JSON list of C-alpha atoms in Angstrom, two decimals:
[
{"chain": "Z", "resi": 178, "resn": "ASP", "atom": "CA", "xyz": [101.13, 115.29, 119.57]},
{"chain": "Z", "resi": 179, "resn": "VAL", "atom": "CA", "xyz": [102.69, 112.23, 117.99]},
{"chain": "Z", "resi": 180, "resn": "LYS", "atom": "CA", "xyz": [106.29, 112.77, 117.20]},
{"chain": "Z", "resi": 181, "resn": "VAL", "atom": "CA", "xyz": [108.38, 110.78, 114.75]},
{"chain": "Z", "resi": 182, "resn": "THR", "atom": "CA", "xyz": [112.01, 111.80, 114.66]},
{"chain": "Z", "resi": 183, "resn": "GLN", "atom": "CA", "xyz": [114.75, 110.79, 112.29]},
{"chain": "Z", "resi": 184, "resn": "SER", "atom": "CA", "xyz": [118.40, 110.90, 113.21]},
{"chain": "Z", "resi": 185, "resn": "SER", "atom": "CA", "xyz": [119.55, 113.24, 110.43]},
{"chain": "Z", "resi": 186, "resn": "ARG", "atom": "CA", "xyz": [117.93, 115.63, 107.95]},
{"chain": "Z", "resi": 187, "resn": "TYR", "atom": "CA", "xyz": [120.87, 115.41, 105.56]},
{"chain": "Z", "resi": 188, "resn": "LEU", "atom": "CA", "xyz": [123.50, 112.70, 105.17]},
{"chain": "Z", "resi": 189, "resn": "VAL", "atom": "CA", "xyz": [126.35, 112.24, 102.70]},
{"chain": "Z", "resi": 190, "resn": "LYS", "atom": "CA", "xyz": [128.03, 108.85, 102.41]},
{"chain": "Z", "resi": 191, "resn": "ARG", "atom": "CA", "xyz": [130.44, 107.15, 100.04]},
{"chain": "Z", "resi": 192, "resn": "THR", "atom": "CA", "xyz": [129.76, 104.14, 97.86]},
{"chain": "Z", "resi": 193, "resn": "GLY", "atom": "CA", "xyz": [130.30, 100.91, 99.79]},
{"chain": "Z", "resi": 194, "resn": "GLU", "atom": "CA", "xyz": [129.78, 102.42, 103.25]},
{"chain": "Z", "resi": 195, "resn": "LYS", "atom": "CA", "xyz": [127.36, 100.88, 105.71]},
{"chain": "Z", "resi": 196, "resn": "VAL", "atom": "CA", "xyz": [124.64, 103.39, 106.51]},
{"chain": "Z", "resi": 197, "resn": "PHE", "atom": "CA", "xyz": [122.23, 103.44, 109.44]},
{"chain": "Z", "resi": 198, "resn": "LEU", "atom": "CA", "xyz": [119.09, 105.56, 109.38]},
{"chain": "Z", "resi": 199, "resn": "GLU", "atom": "CA", "xyz": [117.37, 105.77, 112.74]},
{"chain": "Z", "resi": 200, "resn": "CYS", "atom": "CA", "xyz": [113.73, 106.49, 113.44]},
{"chain": "Z", "resi": 201, "resn": "VAL", "atom": "CA", "xyz": [112.11, 106.96, 116.84]},
{"chain": "Z", "resi": 202, "resn": "GLN", "atom": "CA", "xyz": [108.44, 107.46, 117.70]},
{"chain": "Z", "resi": 203, "resn": "ASP", "atom": "CA", "xyz": [107.07, 108.49, 121.08]},
{"chain": "Z", "resi": 204, "resn": "MET", "atom": "CA", "xyz": [103.46, 107.24, 120.95]},
{"chain": "Z", "resi": 205, "resn": "ASP", "atom": "CA", "xyz": [103.88, 103.54, 121.62]},
{"chain": "Z", "resi": 206, "resn": "HIS", "atom": "CA", "xyz": [102.74, 102.67, 118.09]},
{"chain": "Z", "resi": 207, "resn": "GLU", "atom": "CA", "xyz": [102.86, 99.04, 117.01]},
{"chain": "Z", "resi": 208, "resn": "ASN", "atom": "CA", "xyz": [103.50, 99.69, 113.32]},
{"chain": "Z", "resi": 209, "resn": "MET", "atom": "CA", "xyz": [106.49, 101.39, 111.77]},
{"chain": "Z", "resi": 210, "resn": "PHE", "atom": "CA", "xyz": [107.44, 101.92, 108.12]},
{"chain": "Z", "resi": 211, "resn": "TRP", "atom": "CA", "xyz": [110.35, 102.99, 105.95]},
{"chain": "Z", "resi": 212, "resn": "TYR", "atom": "CA", "xyz": [109.72, 104.65, 102.55]},
{"chain": "Z", "resi": 213, "resn": "ARG", "atom": "CA", "xyz": [111.91, 106.26, 99.98]},
{"chain": "Z", "resi": 214, "resn": "GLN", "atom": "CA", "xyz": [110.75, 109.13, 97.82]},
{"chain": "Z", "resi": 215, "resn": "ASP", "atom": "CA", "xyz": [112.15, 109.93, 94.41]},
{"chain": "Z", "resi": 216, "resn": "PRO", "atom": "CA", "xyz": [111.00, 112.51, 91.83]},
{"chain": "Z", "resi": 217, "resn": "GLY", "atom": "CA", "xyz": [108.41, 111.02, 89.50]},
{"chain": "Z", "resi": 218, "resn": "LEU", "atom": "CA", "xyz": [108.16, 107.78, 91.49]},
{"chain": "Z", "resi": 219, "resn": "GLY", "atom": "CA", "xyz": [106.31, 108.95, 94.58]},
{"chain": "Z", "resi": 220, "resn": "LEU", "atom": "CA", "xyz": [106.74, 107.20, 97.92]},
{"chain": "Z", "resi": 221, "resn": "ARG", "atom": "CA", "xyz": [107.70, 103.54, 97.78]},
{"chain": "Z", "resi": 222, "resn": "LEU", "atom": "CA", "xyz": [107.57, 101.21, 100.77]},
{"chain": "Z", "resi": 223, "resn": "ILE", "atom": "CA", "xyz": [110.89, 99.54, 101.63]},
{"chain": "Z", "resi": 224, "resn": "TYR", "atom": "CA", "xyz": [110.15, 97.62, 104.85]},
{"chain": "Z", "resi": 225, "resn": "PHE", "atom": "CA", "xyz": [107.64, 97.70, 107.66]},
{"chain": "Z", "resi": 226, "resn": "SER", "atom": "CA", "xyz": [107.23, 96.20, 111.09]},
{"chain": "Z", "resi": 227, "resn": "TYR", "atom": "CA", "xyz": [104.12, 95.28, 113.10]},
{"chain": "Z", "resi": 228, "resn": "ASP", "atom": "CA", "xyz": [105.93, 94.44, 116.31]},
{"chain": "Z", "resi": 229, "resn": "VAL", "atom": "CA", "xyz": [109.30, 94.29, 117.99]},
{"chain": "Z", "resi": 230, "resn": "LYS", "atom": "CA", "xyz": [111.71, 91.97, 116.19]},
{"chain": "Z", "resi": 231, "resn": "MET", "atom": "CA", "xyz": [109.18, 91.59, 113.39]},
{"chain": "Z", "resi": 232, "resn": "LYS", "atom": "CA", "xyz": [109.77, 92.84, 109.86]},
{"chain": "Z", "resi": 233, "resn": "GLU", "atom": "CA", "xyz": [108.17, 92.44, 106.48]},
{"chain": "Z", "resi": 234, "resn": "LYS", "atom": "CA", "xyz": [109.38, 93.38, 103.03]},
{"chain": "Z", "resi": 235, "resn": "GLY", "atom": "CA", "xyz": [107.67, 96.19, 101.23]},
{"chain": "Z", "resi": 236, "resn": "ASP", "atom": "CA", "xyz": [107.74, 96.87, 97.52]},
{"chain": "Z", "resi": 237, "resn": "ILE", "atom": "CA", "xyz": [111.47, 97.61, 97.12]},
{"chain": "Z", "resi": 238, "resn": "PRO", "atom": "CA", "xyz": [113.48, 95.83, 99.87]},
{"chain": "Z", "resi": 239, "resn": "GLU", "atom": "CA", "xyz": [116.53, 94.98, 97.74]},
{"chain": "Z", "resi": 240, "resn": "GLY", "atom": "CA", "xyz": [119.72, 96.51, 99.11]},
{"chain": "Z", "resi": 241, "resn": "TYR", "atom": "CA", "xyz": [118.15, 97.30, 102.50]},
{"chain": "Z", "resi": 242, "resn": "SER", "atom": "CA", "xyz": [117.65, 95.62, 105.83]},
{"chain": "Z", "resi": 243, "resn": "VAL", "atom": "CA", "xyz": [115.90, 96.75, 109.01]},
{"chain": "Z", "resi": 244, "resn": "SER", "atom": "CA", "xyz": [116.10, 96.26, 112.73]},
{"chain": "Z", "resi": 245, "resn": "ARG", "atom": "CA", "xyz": [113.45, 96.68, 115.43]},
{"chain": "Z", "resi": 246, "resn": "GLU", "atom": "CA", "xyz": [114.86, 95.76, 118.82]},
{"chain": "Z", "resi": 247, "resn": "LYS", "atom": "CA", "xyz": [112.63, 98.18, 120.75]},
{"chain": "Z", "resi": 248, "resn": "LYS", "atom": "CA", "xyz": [109.07, 99.23, 120.05]},
{"chain": "Z", "resi": 249, "resn": "GLU", "atom": "CA", "xyz": [109.90, 102.90, 119.64]},
{"chain": "Z", "resi": 250, "resn": "ARG", "atom": "CA", "xyz": [112.88, 102.50, 117.31]},
{"chain": "Z", "resi": 251, "resn": "PHE", "atom": "CA", "xyz": [113.04, 101.25, 113.72]},
{"chain": "Z", "resi": 252, "resn": "SER", "atom": "CA", "xyz": [116.36, 101.33, 111.90]},
{"chain": "Z", "resi": 253, "resn": "LEU", "atom": "CA", "xyz": [116.98, 101.14, 108.17]},
{"chain": "Z", "resi": 254, "resn": "ILE", "atom": "CA", "xyz": [120.36, 99.72, 107.15]},
{"chain": "Z", "resi": 255, "resn": "LEU", "atom": "CA", "xyz": [122.11, 100.05, 103.84]},
{"chain": "Z", "resi": 256, "resn": "GLU", "atom": "CA", "xyz": [124.72, 97.30, 104.03]},
{"chain": "Z", "resi": 257, "resn": "SER", "atom": "CA", "xyz": [126.81, 98.70, 101.17]},
{"chain": "Z", "resi": 258, "resn": "ALA", "atom": "CA", "xyz": [125.53, 102.03, 99.94]},
{"chain": "Z", "resi": 259, "resn": "SER", "atom": "CA", "xyz": [125.29, 102.60, 96.20]},
{"chain": "Z", "resi": 260, "resn": "THR", "atom": "CA", "xyz": [124.65, 105.75, 94.19]},
{"chain": "Z", "resi": 261, "resn": "ASN", "atom": "CA", "xyz": [121.16, 104.54, 93.21]},
{"chain": "Z", "resi": 262, "resn": "GLN", "atom": "CA", "xyz": [120.22, 104.70, 96.88]},
{"chain": "Z", "resi": 263, "resn": "THR", "atom": "CA", "xyz": [120.54, 108.47, 96.84]},
{"chain": "Z", "resi": 264, "resn": "SER", "atom": "CA", "xyz": [117.05, 109.50, 97.87]},
{"chain": "Z", "resi": 265, "resn": "MET", "atom": "CA", "xyz": [114.77, 111.01, 100.50]},
{"chain": "Z", "resi": 266, "resn": "TYR", "atom": "CA", "xyz": [114.01, 108.44, 103.20]},
{"chain": "Z", "resi": 267, "resn": "LEU", "atom": "CA", "xyz": [110.84, 108.79, 105.25]},
{"chain": "Z", "resi": 268, "resn": "CYS", "atom": "CA", "xyz": [109.92, 106.91, 108.39]},
{"chain": "Z", "resi": 269, "resn": "ALA", "atom": "CA", "xyz": [106.35, 106.57, 109.66]},
{"chain": "Z", "resi": 270, "resn": "SER", "atom": "CA", "xyz": [104.50, 105.00, 112.55]},
{"chain": "Z", "resi": 271, "resn": "SER", "atom": "CA", "xyz": [100.84, 104.13, 112.96]},
{"chain": "Z", "resi": 272, "resn": "TYR", "atom": "CA", "xyz": [98.41, 102.72, 115.45]},
{"chain": "Z", "resi": 273, "resn": "TYR", "atom": "CA", "xyz": [95.43, 102.17, 113.19]},
{"chain": "Z", "resi": 274, "resn": "ASN", "atom": "CA", "xyz": [94.17, 104.42, 110.44]},
{"chain": "Z", "resi": 275, "resn": "GLU", "atom": "CA", "xyz": [96.64, 107.25, 110.41]},
{"chain": "Z", "resi": 276, "resn": "GLN", "atom": "CA", "xyz": [100.32, 107.14, 109.59]},
{"chain": "Z", "resi": 277, "resn": "PHE", "atom": "CA", "xyz": [102.53, 109.78, 111.16]},
{"chain": "Z", "resi": 278, "resn": "PHE", "atom": "CA", "xyz": [105.62, 110.68, 109.21]},
{"chain": "Z", "resi": 279, "resn": "GLY", "atom": "CA", "xyz": [108.98, 111.99, 110.27]},
{"chain": "Z", "resi": 280, "resn": "PRO", "atom": "CA", "xyz": [110.63, 114.94, 108.52]},
{"chain": "Z", "resi": 281, "resn": "GLY", "atom": "CA", "xyz": [112.76, 112.72, 106.28]},
{"chain": "Z", "resi": 282, "resn": "THR", "atom": "CA", "xyz": [116.47, 112.15, 105.73]},
{"chain": "Z", "resi": 283, "resn": "ARG", "atom": "CA", "xyz": [117.96, 113.25, 102.43]},
{"chain": "Z", "resi": 284, "resn": "LEU", "atom": "CA", "xyz": [120.74, 110.76, 101.75]},
{"chain": "Z", "resi": 285, "resn": "THR", "atom": "CA", "xyz": [123.36, 111.38, 99.09]},
{"chain": "Z", "resi": 286, "resn": "VAL", "atom": "CA", "xyz": [125.70, 108.54, 98.15]},
{"chain": "Z", "resi": 287, "resn": "LEU", "atom": "CA", "xyz": [128.80, 109.67, 96.28]},
{"chain": "K", "resi": 124, "resn": "ASP", "atom": "CA", "xyz": [94.69, 97.63, 96.54]},
{"chain": "K", "resi": 125, "resn": "ALA", "atom": "CA", "xyz": [92.69, 99.60, 93.99]},
{"chain": "K", "resi": 126, "resn": "LYS", "atom": "CA", "xyz": [94.51, 102.12, 91.85]},
{"chain": "K", "resi": 127, "resn": "THR", "atom": "CA", "xyz": [93.64, 105.83, 91.95]},
{"chain": "K", "resi": 128, "resn": "THR", "atom": "CA", "xyz": [93.74, 108.53, 89.29]},
{"chain": "K", "resi": 129, "resn": "GLN", "atom": "CA", "xyz": [94.24, 112.20, 90.14]},
{"chain": "K", "resi": 130, "resn": "PRO", "atom": "CA", "xyz": [94.90, 115.27, 88.00]},
{"chain": "K", "resi": 131, "resn": "PRO", "atom": "CA", "xyz": [98.61, 116.13, 88.11]},
{"chain": "K", "resi": 132, "resn": "SER", "atom": "CA", "xyz": [98.09, 119.74, 89.16]},
{"chain": "K", "resi": 133, "resn": "MET", "atom": "CA", "xyz": [95.54, 122.40, 89.95]},
{"chain": "K", "resi": 134, "resn": "ASP", "atom": "CA", "xyz": [95.48, 126.03, 91.04]},
{"chain": "K", "resi": 135, "resn": "CYS", "atom": "CA", "xyz": [93.20, 127.58, 93.60]},
{"chain": "K", "resi": 136, "resn": "ALA", "atom": "CA", "xyz": [92.57, 131.15, 94.75]},
{"chain": "K", "resi": 137, "resn": "GLU", "atom": "CA", "xyz": [93.24, 131.94, 98.39]},
{"chain": "K", "resi": 138, "resn": "GLY", "atom": "CA", "xyz": [90.05, 132.00, 100.45]},
{"chain": "K", "resi": 139, "resn": "ARG", "atom": "CA", "xyz": [88.10, 129.91, 97.94]},
{"chain": "K", "resi": 140, "resn": "ALA", "atom": "CA", "xyz": [87.17, 126.26, 98.24]},
{"chain": "K", "resi": 141, "resn": "ALA", "atom": "CA", "xyz": [89.53, 123.78, 96.62]},
{"chain": "K", "resi": 142, "resn": "ASN", "atom": "CA", "xyz": [87.89, 120.64, 95.21]},
{"chain": "K", "resi": 143, "resn": "LEU", "atom": "CA", "xyz": [90.32, 117.82, 94.53]},
{"chain": "K", "resi": 144, "resn": "PRO", "atom": "CA", "xyz": [88.94, 114.89, 92.50]},
{"chain": "K", "resi": 145, "resn": "CYS", "atom": "CA", "xyz": [90.06, 111.27, 92.66]},
{"chain": "K", "resi": 146, "resn": "ASN", "atom": "CA", "xyz": [88.89, 108.31, 90.58]},
{"chain": "K", "resi": 147, "resn": "HIS", "atom": "CA", "xyz": [89.05, 104.81, 92.03]},
{"chain": "K", "resi": 148, "resn": "SER", "atom": "CA", "xyz": [86.77, 102.85, 89.74]},
{"chain": "K", "resi": 149, "resn": "THR", "atom": "CA", "xyz": [88.11, 99.43, 90.81]},
{"chain": "K", "resi": 150, "resn": "ILE", "atom": "CA", "xyz": [87.60, 99.98, 94.51]},
{"chain": "K", "resi": 151, "resn": "SER", "atom": "CA", "xyz": [86.20, 96.99, 96.35]},
{"chain": "K", "resi": 152, "resn": "GLY", "atom": "CA", "xyz": [83.78, 96.84, 99.23]},
{"chain": "K", "resi": 153, "resn": "ASN", "atom": "CA", "xyz": [86.31, 96.65, 102.06]},
{"chain": "K", "resi": 154, "resn": "GLU", "atom": "CA", "xyz": [88.62, 99.39, 100.79]},
{"chain": "K", "resi": 155, "resn": "TYR", "atom": "CA", "xyz": [88.80, 102.82, 102.37]},
{"chain": "K", "resi": 156, "resn": "VAL", "atom": "CA", "xyz": [89.65, 106.13, 100.68]},
{"chain": "K", "resi": 157, "resn": "TYR", "atom": "CA", "xyz": [92.45, 108.06, 102.39]},
{"chain": "K", "resi": 158, "resn": "TRP", "atom": "CA", "xyz": [93.83, 111.50, 101.72]},
{"chain": "K", "resi": 159, "resn": "TYR", "atom": "CA", "xyz": [97.29, 112.69, 102.71]},
{"chain": "K", "resi": 160, "resn": "ARG", "atom": "CA", "xyz": [99.21, 115.79, 101.76]},
{"chain": "K", "resi": 161, "resn": "GLN", "atom": "CA", "xyz": [102.88, 116.63, 101.62]},
{"chain": "K", "resi": 162, "resn": "ILE", "atom": "CA", "xyz": [104.07, 120.18, 102.03]},
{"chain": "K", "resi": 163, "resn": "HIS", "atom": "CA", "xyz": [107.46, 120.88, 100.50]},
{"chain": "K", "resi": 164, "resn": "SER", "atom": "CA", "xyz": [110.38, 119.47, 102.52]},
{"chain": "K", "resi": 165, "resn": "GLN", "atom": "CA", "xyz": [108.11, 117.75, 105.03]},
{"chain": "K", "resi": 166, "resn": "GLY", "atom": "CA", "xyz": [106.79, 114.22, 105.48]},
{"chain": "K", "resi": 167, "resn": "PRO", "atom": "CA", "xyz": [103.24, 113.42, 104.38]},
{"chain": "K", "resi": 168, "resn": "GLN", "atom": "CA", "xyz": [100.41, 114.39, 106.71]},
{"chain": "K", "resi": 169, "resn": "TYR", "atom": "CA", "xyz": [97.12, 112.55, 107.16]},
{"chain": "K", "resi": 170, "resn": "ILE", "atom": "CA", "xyz": [94.03, 114.58, 106.25]},
{"chain": "K", "resi": 171, "resn": "ILE", "atom": "CA", "xyz": [90.94, 112.38, 106.31]},
{"chain": "K", "resi": 172, "resn": "HIS", "atom": "CA", "xyz": [89.58, 108.97, 105.35]},
{"chain": "K", "resi": 173, "resn": "GLY", "atom": "CA", "xyz": [86.20, 107.35, 104.67]},
{"chain": "K", "resi": 174, "resn": "LEU", "atom": "CA", "xyz": [84.48, 104.18, 103.55]},
{"chain": "K", "resi": 175, "resn": "LYS", "atom": "CA", "xyz": [81.16, 105.23, 102.02]},
{"chain": "K", "resi": 176, "resn": "ASN", "atom": "CA", "xyz": [79.71, 108.07, 104.05]},
{"chain": "K", "resi": 177, "resn": "ASN", "atom": "CA", "xyz": [80.86, 111.65, 103.64]},
{"chain": "K", "resi": 178, "resn": "GLU", "atom": "CA", "xyz": [83.30, 112.74, 106.31]},
{"chain": "K", "resi": 179, "resn": "THR", "atom": "CA", "xyz": [84.35, 116.10, 107.71]},
{"chain": "K", "resi": 180, "resn": "ASN", "atom": "CA", "xyz": [87.04, 117.15, 110.14]},
{"chain": "K", "resi": 181, "resn": "GLU", "atom": "CA", "xyz": [88.83, 120.35, 111.02]},
{"chain": "K", "resi": 182, "resn": "MET", "atom": "CA", "xyz": [90.99, 120.17, 107.92]},
{"chain": "K", "resi": 183, "resn": "ALA", "atom": "CA", "xyz": [88.70, 119.07, 105.12]},
{"chain": "K", "resi": 184, "resn": "SER", "atom": "CA", "xyz": [85.59, 117.29, 103.88]},
{"chain": "K", "resi": 185, "resn": "LEU", "atom": "CA", "xyz": [85.53, 114.05, 101.93]},
{"chain": "K", "resi": 186, "resn": "ILE", "atom": "CA", "xyz": [82.67, 113.37, 99.54]},
{"chain": "K", "resi": 187, "resn": "ILE", "atom": "CA", "xyz": [82.41, 109.80, 98.22]},
{"chain": "K", "resi": 188, "resn": "THR", "atom": "CA", "xyz": [80.00, 109.04, 95.38]},
{"chain": "K", "resi": 189, "resn": "GLU", "atom": "CA", "xyz": [77.27, 106.51, 95.98]},
{"chain": "K", "resi": 190, "resn": "ASP", "atom": "CA", "xyz": [78.92, 103.91, 93.74]},
{"chain": "K", "resi": 191, "resn": "ARG", "atom": "CA", "xyz": [82.25, 104.67, 95.50]},
{"chain": "K", "resi": 192, "resn": "LYS", "atom": "CA", "xyz": [84.08, 104.91, 92.19]},
{"chain": "K", "resi": 193, "resn": "SER", "atom": "CA", "xyz": [85.24, 108.46, 92.84]},
{"chain": "K", "resi": 194, "resn": "SER", "atom": "CA", "xyz": [85.65, 110.97, 95.63]},
{"chain": "K", "resi": 195, "resn": "THR", "atom": "CA", "xyz": [86.37, 114.65, 96.17]},
{"chain": "K", "resi": 196, "resn": "LEU", "atom": "CA", "xyz": [88.46, 116.24, 98.88]},
{"chain": "K", "resi": 197, "resn": "ILE", "atom": "CA", "xyz": [87.25, 119.73, 99.74]},
{"chain": "K", "resi": 198, "resn": "LEU", "atom": "CA", "xyz": [89.42, 122.33, 101.44]},
{"chain": "K", "resi": 199, "resn": "PRO", "atom": "CA", "xyz": [86.72, 124.85, 102.38]},
{"chain": "K", "resi": 200, "resn": "HIS", "atom": "CA", "xyz": [88.83, 128.02, 102.56]},
{"chain": "K", "resi": 201, "resn": "ALA", "atom": "CA", "xyz": [92.22, 127.45, 100.98]},
{"chain": "K", "resi": 202, "resn": "THR", "atom": "CA", "xyz": [95.20, 129.33, 102.37]},
{"chain": "K", "resi": 203, "resn": "LEU", "atom": "CA", "xyz": [98.71, 129.72, 101.03]},
{"chain": "K", "resi": 204, "resn": "ARG", "atom": "CA", "xyz": [99.82, 127.12, 103.56]},
{"chain": "K", "resi": 205, "resn": "ASP", "atom": "CA", "xyz": [97.62, 124.55, 101.82]},
{"chain": "K", "resi": 206, "resn": "THR", "atom": "CA", "xyz": [99.99, 124.54, 98.85]},
{"chain": "K", "resi": 207, "resn": "ALA", "atom": "CA", "xyz": [101.15, 120.92, 98.75]},
{"chain": "K", "resi": 208, "resn": "VAL", "atom": "CA", "xyz": [100.97, 117.61, 96.91]},
{"chain": "K", "resi": 209, "resn": "TYR", "atom": "CA", "xyz": [97.72, 115.82, 97.77]},
{"chain": "K", "resi": 210, "resn": "TYR", "atom": "CA", "xyz": [97.56, 112.05, 97.62]},
{"chain": "K", "resi": 211, "resn": "CYS", "atom": "CA", "xyz": [94.39, 109.99, 97.26]},
{"chain": "K", "resi": 212, "resn": "ILE", "atom": "CA", "xyz": [94.99, 106.42, 98.44]},
{"chain": "K", "resi": 213, "resn": "VAL", "atom": "CA", "xyz": [92.75, 103.39, 98.54]},
{"chain": "K", "resi": 214, "resn": "ARG", "atom": "CA", "xyz": [93.58, 100.84, 101.18]},
{"chain": "K", "resi": 215, "resn": "ARG", "atom": "CA", "xyz": [92.06, 97.69, 102.53]},
{"chain": "K", "resi": 216, "resn": "GLY", "atom": "CA", "xyz": [90.71, 97.97, 106.04]},
{"chain": "K", "resi": 217, "resn": "ALA", "atom": "CA", "xyz": [92.02, 94.58, 107.10]},
{"chain": "K", "resi": 218, "resn": "GLU", "atom": "CA", "xyz": [93.42, 94.34, 110.58]},
{"chain": "K", "resi": 219, "resn": "ASN", "atom": "CA", "xyz": [97.19, 94.58, 110.72]},
{"chain": "K", "resi": 220, "resn": "ASP", "atom": "CA", "xyz": [97.33, 95.71, 107.11]},
{"chain": "K", "resi": 221, "resn": "TYR", "atom": "CA", "xyz": [98.25, 99.35, 107.26]},
{"chain": "K", "resi": 222, "resn": "LYS", "atom": "CA", "xyz": [100.39, 99.68, 104.16]},
{"chain": "K", "resi": 223, "resn": "LEU", "atom": "CA", "xyz": [99.77, 102.75, 102.02]},
{"chain": "K", "resi": 224, "resn": "SER", "atom": "CA", "xyz": [100.55, 102.98, 98.31]},
{"chain": "K", "resi": 225, "resn": "PHE", "atom": "CA", "xyz": [101.24, 106.56, 97.29]},
{"chain": "K", "resi": 226, "resn": "GLY", "atom": "CA", "xyz": [100.80, 107.57, 93.65]},
{"chain": "K", "resi": 227, "resn": "ALA", "atom": "CA", "xyz": [101.96, 110.81, 92.03]},
{"chain": "K", "resi": 228, "resn": "GLY", "atom": "CA", "xyz": [99.22, 112.89, 93.66]},
{"chain": "K", "resi": 229, "resn": "THR", "atom": "CA", "xyz": [97.91, 116.34, 92.69]},
{"chain": "K", "resi": 230, "resn": "THR", "atom": "CA", "xyz": [100.13, 119.35, 93.12]},
{"chain": "K", "resi": 231, "resn": "VAL", "atom": "CA", "xyz": [97.87, 122.10, 94.47]},
{"chain": "K", "resi": 232, "resn": "THR", "atom": "CA", "xyz": [99.07, 125.68, 94.28]},
{"chain": "K", "resi": 233, "resn": "VAL", "atom": "CA", "xyz": [97.08, 128.26, 96.23]},
{"chain": "K", "resi": 234, "resn": "ARG", "atom": "CA", "xyz": [97.56, 131.74, 94.81]},
{"chain": "K", "resi": 235, "resn": "ALA", "atom": "CA", "xyz": [97.03, 135.04, 96.61]}
]
């Protein structure tokens, strides 16, 4: 079975902190994605990557950056966390038609 | 990508078939219909997808109308574990274009 793991299920950070959210997949997938999910807004795409060292902006990239140094790992970085970045963050990977999602990280920024 | 319209919620009796409608009247010829679901506190899970023919797998059946402007996801024998938010998504089938746009979905509650 494809497995997508995320470094933490719950995370609490303070305003202004630099935050790293890590995502690892074990199926050698080319494509990886970061979404955030908020009540009433559904899932929104932040960034995605089609290959190592490659990244593309999604629908809401402001305030975020990403890093993909290895094929299996895709990191989401909040350079200076703000309270409006409190959300559920979901990572996914895909080979072709199907995206496989991790369990999510619920981030709270105080 | 074409926009989809789904009812916000629906109830279903355990053991009965659940029929989830989706309208996508602006779908274009190279766009696929995808269904995902999200059980509470989990990430979304792929269910099925199709272009114009009806599709069936171990989880569900997908019926797409001939004009492709709407589709129905059928869960043949709903169980309590099928309680989830179901998302209908239309996506281009272009190579290297695997972005998904999730709407609000339909909250399905299966009752005993």
